[in-house]
PDB file of C-alpha atoms in Angstrom:
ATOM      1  CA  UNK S   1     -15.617 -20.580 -20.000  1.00 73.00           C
ATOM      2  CA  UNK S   2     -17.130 -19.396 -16.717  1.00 84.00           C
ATOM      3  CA  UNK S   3     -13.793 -17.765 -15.649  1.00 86.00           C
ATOM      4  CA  UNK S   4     -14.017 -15.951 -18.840  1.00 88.00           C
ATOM      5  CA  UNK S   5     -17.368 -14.336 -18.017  1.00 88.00           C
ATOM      6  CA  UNK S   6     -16.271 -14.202 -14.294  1.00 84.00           C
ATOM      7  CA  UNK S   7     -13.135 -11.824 -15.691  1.00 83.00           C
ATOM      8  CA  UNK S   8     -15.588 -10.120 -17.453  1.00 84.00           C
ATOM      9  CA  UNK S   9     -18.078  -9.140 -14.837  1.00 84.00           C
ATOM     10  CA  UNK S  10     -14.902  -8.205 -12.806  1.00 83.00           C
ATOM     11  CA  UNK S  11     -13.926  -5.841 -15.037  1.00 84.00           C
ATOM     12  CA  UNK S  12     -16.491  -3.661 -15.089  1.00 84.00           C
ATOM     13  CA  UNK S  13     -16.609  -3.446 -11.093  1.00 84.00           C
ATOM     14  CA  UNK S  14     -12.991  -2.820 -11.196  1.00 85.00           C
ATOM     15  CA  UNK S  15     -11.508   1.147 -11.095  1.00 86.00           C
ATOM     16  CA  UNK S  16      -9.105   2.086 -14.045  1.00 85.00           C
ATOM     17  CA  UNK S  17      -6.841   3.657 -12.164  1.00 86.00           C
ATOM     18  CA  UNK S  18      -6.071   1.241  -8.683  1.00 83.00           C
ATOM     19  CA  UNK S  19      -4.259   3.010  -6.173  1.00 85.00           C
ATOM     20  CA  UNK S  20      -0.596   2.196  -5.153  1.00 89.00           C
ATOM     21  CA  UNK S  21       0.709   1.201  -1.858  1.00 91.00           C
ATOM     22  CA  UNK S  22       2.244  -1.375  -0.073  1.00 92.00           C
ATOM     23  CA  UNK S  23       2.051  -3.204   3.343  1.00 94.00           C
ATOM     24  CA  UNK S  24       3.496  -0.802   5.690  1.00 93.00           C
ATOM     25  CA  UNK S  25       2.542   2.290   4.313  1.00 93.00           C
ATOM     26  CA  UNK S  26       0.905   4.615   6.459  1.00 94.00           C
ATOM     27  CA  UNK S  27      -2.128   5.876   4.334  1.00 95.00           C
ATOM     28  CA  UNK S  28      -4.966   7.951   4.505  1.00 96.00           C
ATOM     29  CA  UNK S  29      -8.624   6.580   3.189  1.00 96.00           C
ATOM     30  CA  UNK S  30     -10.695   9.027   2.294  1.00 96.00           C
ATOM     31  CA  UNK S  31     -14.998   6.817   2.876  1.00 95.00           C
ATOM     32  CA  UNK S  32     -18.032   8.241   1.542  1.00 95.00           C
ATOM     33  CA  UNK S  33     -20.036   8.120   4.257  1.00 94.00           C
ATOM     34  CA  UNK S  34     -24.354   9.096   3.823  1.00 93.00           C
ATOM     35  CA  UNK S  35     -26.278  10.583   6.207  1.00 92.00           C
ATOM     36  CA  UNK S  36     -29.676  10.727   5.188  1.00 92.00           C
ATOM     37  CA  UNK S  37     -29.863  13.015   2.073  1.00 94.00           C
ATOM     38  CA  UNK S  38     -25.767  14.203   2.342  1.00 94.00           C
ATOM     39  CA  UNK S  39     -22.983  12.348   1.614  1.00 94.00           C
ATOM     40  CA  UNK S  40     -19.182  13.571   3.250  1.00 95.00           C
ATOM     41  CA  UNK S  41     -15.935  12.132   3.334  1.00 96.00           C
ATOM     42  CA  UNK S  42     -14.203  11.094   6.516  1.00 95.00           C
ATOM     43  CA  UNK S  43     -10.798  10.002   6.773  1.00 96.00           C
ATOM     44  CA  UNK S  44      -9.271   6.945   8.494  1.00 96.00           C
ATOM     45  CA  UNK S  45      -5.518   7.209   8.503  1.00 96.00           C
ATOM     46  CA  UNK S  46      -3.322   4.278   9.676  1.00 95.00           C
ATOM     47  CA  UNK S  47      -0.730   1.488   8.610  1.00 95.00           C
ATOM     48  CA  UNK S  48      -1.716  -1.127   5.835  1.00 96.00           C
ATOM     49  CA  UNK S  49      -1.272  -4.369   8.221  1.00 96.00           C
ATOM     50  CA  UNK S  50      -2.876  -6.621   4.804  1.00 95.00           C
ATOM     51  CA  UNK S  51      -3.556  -7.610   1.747  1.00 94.00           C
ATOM     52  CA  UNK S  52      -6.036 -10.076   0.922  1.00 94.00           C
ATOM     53  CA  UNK S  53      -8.392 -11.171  -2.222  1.00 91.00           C
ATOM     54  CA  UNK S  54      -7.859 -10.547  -5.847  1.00 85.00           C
ATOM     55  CA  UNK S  55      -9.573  -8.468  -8.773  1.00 83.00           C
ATOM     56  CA  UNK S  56     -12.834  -6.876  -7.556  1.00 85.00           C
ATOM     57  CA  UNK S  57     -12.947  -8.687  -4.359  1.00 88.00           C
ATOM     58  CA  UNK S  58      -8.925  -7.124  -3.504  1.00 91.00           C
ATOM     59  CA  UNK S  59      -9.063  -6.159   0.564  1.00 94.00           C
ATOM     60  CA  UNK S  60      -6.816  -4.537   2.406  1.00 96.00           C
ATOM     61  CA  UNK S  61      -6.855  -4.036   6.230  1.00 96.00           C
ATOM     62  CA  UNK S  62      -5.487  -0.599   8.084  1.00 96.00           C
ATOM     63  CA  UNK S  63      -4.950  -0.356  11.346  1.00 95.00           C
ATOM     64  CA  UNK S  64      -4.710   2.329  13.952  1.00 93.00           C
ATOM     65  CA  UNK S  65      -4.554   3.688  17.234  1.00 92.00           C
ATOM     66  CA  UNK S  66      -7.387   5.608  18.945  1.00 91.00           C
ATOM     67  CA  UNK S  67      -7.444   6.986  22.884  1.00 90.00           C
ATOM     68  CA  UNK S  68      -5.122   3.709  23.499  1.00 86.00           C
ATOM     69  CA  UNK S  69      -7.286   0.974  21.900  1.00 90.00           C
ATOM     70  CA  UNK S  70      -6.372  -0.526  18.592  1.00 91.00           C
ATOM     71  CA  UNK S  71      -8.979  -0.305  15.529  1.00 94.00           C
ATOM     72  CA  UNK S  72      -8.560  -2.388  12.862  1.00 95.00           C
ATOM     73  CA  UNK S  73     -10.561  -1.637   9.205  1.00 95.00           C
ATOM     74  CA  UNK S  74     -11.101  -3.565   5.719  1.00 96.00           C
ATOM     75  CA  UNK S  75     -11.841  -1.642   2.839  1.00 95.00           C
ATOM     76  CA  UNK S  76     -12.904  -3.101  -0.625  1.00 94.00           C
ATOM     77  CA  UNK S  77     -10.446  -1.607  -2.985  1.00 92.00           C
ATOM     78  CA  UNK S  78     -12.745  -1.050  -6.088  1.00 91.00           C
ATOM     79  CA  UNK S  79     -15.533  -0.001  -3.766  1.00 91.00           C
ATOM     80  CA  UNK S  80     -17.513   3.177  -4.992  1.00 90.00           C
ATOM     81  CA  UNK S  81     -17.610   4.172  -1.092  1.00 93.00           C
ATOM     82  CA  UNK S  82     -13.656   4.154  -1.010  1.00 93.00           C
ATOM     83  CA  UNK S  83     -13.172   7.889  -2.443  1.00 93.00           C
ATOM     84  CA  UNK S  84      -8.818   7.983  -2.915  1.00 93.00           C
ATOM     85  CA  UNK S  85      -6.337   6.314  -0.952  1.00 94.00           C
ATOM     86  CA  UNK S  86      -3.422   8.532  -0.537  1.00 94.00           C
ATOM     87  CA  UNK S  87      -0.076   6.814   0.843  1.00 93.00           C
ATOM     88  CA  UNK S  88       1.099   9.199   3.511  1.00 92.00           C
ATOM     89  CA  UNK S  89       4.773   7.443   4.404  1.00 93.00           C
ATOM     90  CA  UNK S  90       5.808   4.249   3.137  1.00 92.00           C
ATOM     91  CA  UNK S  91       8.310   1.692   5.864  1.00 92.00           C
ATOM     92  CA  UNK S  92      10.824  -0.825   5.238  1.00 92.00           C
ATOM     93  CA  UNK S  93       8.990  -4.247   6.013  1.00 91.00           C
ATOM     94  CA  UNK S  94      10.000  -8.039   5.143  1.00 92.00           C
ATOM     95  CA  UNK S  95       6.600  -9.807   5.968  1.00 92.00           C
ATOM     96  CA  UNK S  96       3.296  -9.981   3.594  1.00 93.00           C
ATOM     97  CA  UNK S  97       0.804  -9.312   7.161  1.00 95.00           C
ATOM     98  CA  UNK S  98       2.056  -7.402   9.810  1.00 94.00           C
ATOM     99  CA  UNK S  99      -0.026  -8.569  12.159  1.00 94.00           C
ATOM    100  CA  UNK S 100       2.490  -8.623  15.113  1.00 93.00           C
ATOM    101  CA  UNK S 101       1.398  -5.059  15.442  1.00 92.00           C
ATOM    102  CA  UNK S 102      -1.447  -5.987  17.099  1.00 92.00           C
ATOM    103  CA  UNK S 103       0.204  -7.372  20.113  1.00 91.00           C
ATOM    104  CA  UNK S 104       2.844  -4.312  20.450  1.00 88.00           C
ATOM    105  CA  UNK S 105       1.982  -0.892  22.150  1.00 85.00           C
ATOM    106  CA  UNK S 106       3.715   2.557  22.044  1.00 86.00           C
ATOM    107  CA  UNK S 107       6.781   3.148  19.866  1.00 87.00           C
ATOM    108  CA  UNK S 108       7.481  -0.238  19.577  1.00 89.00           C
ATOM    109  CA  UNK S 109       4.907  -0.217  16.766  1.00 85.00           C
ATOM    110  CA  UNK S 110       6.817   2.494  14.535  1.00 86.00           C
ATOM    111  CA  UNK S 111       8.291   0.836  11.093  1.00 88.00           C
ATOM    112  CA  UNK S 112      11.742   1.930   9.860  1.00 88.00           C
ATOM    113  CA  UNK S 113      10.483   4.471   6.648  1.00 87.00           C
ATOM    114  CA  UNK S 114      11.601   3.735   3.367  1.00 85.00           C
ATOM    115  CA  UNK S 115      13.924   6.532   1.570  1.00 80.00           C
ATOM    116  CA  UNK S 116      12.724   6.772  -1.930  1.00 71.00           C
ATOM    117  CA  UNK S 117      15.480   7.814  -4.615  1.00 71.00           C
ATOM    118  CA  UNK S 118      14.888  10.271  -7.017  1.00 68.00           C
ATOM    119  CA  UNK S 119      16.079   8.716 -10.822  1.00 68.00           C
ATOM    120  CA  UNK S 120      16.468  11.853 -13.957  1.00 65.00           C
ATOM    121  CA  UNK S 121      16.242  10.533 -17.112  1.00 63.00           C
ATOM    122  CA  UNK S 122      16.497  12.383 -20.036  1.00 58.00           C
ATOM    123  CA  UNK S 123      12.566  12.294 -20.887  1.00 57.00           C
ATOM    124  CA  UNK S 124      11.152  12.408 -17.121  1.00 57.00           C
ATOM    125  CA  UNK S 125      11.748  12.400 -13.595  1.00 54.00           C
ATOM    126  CA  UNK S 126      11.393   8.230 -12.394  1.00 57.00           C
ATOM    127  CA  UNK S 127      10.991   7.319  -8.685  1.00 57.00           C
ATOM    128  CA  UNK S 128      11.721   4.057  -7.406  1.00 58.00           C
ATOM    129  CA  UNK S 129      12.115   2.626  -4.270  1.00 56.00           C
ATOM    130  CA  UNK S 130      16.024   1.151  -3.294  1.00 59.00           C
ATOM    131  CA  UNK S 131      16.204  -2.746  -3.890  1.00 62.00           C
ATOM    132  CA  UNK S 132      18.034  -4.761  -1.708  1.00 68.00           C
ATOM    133  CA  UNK S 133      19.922  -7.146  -3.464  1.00 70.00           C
ATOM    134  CA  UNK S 134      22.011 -10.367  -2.433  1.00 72.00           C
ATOM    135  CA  UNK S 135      24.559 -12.667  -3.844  1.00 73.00           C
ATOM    136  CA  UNK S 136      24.540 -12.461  -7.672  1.00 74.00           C
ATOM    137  CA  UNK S 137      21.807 -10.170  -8.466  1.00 75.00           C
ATOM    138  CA  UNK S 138      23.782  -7.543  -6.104  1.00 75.00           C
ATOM    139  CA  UNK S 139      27.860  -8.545  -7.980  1.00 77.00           C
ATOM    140  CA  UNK S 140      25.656  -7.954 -11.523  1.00 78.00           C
ATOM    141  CA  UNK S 141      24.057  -4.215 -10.349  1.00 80.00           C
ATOM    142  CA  UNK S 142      27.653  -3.349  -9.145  1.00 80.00           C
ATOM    143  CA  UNK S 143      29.695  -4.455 -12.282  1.00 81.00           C
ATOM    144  CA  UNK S 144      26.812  -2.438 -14.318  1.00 82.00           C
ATOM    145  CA  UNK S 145      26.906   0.461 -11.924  1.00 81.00           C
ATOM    146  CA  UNK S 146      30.821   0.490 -12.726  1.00 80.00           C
ATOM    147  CA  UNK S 147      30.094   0.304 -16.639  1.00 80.00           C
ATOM    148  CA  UNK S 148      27.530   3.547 -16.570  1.00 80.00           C
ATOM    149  CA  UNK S 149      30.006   5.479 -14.490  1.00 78.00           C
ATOM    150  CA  UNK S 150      32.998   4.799 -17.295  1.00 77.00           C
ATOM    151  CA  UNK S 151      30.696   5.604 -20.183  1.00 66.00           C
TER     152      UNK S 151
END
């Protein structure tokens, strides 16, 4: 019963429409920031290092480089004071925290970018990122990939 309610004070703290991006994606996060009376935006761009939390309390840490020192920021995804979050490149990574970053300096701390492909369908245009597939998931896409090409 009181995970109920709990979902249900969530819910109204939550944004309708959550931004999406993955670990490794360099992004741009556009903060309300007030100053007295006015209220601007200021950007902090960098590489999502983590995810953490889940429903209203969802975190996610960005980290980036300034005059040689490494800054590290966690942002409340549903916060009000989070304007957009716009995903600037995405990278090919195979870890949920990429928080070997920390200890590397220079270009050793550039990701490998992810191509996206572009899908056309018949009602719209679909993007999707390439899966990489193993063993019997990648026999099963190649014996279908064979049957659209015959039909």
């Amino acid at each position: 019963m009181s995970q109920q309610i709990m979902n249900l004070v969530e819910k109204a703290c939550m944004k309708k429409e959550k931004p999406s991006f993955e670990i490794g994606d360099t992004v741009n996060v556009h903060c309300r920031i007030i100053e007295g009376d006015k209220e601007r935006i200021q950007v902090f761009t960098g590489v999502v290092i983590a995810m953490s939390g889940s429903g209203s309390r969802e975190m996610f840490t960005v980290r980036r480089i300034v005059q040689g020192e490494g800054v590290e920021r966690k942002f409340p995804l549903h916060s009000p004071k989070v304007a957009k979050v716009e995903v600037v490149r995405s990278a090919k990574v195979r870890r949920a925290k990429l928080f070997f970053l920390r200890d590397r300096v220079g270009k050793a701390t550039r990701l490998e970018e992810r191509r996206v492909t572009v899908k056309k369908t018949a009602d719209a245009a679909e993007v999707k990122a390439p899966k990489k597939l193993r063993g019997r998931a990648k026999s099963k896409a190649a014996k279908a990939e064979k049957e659209t090409k015959e039909a």
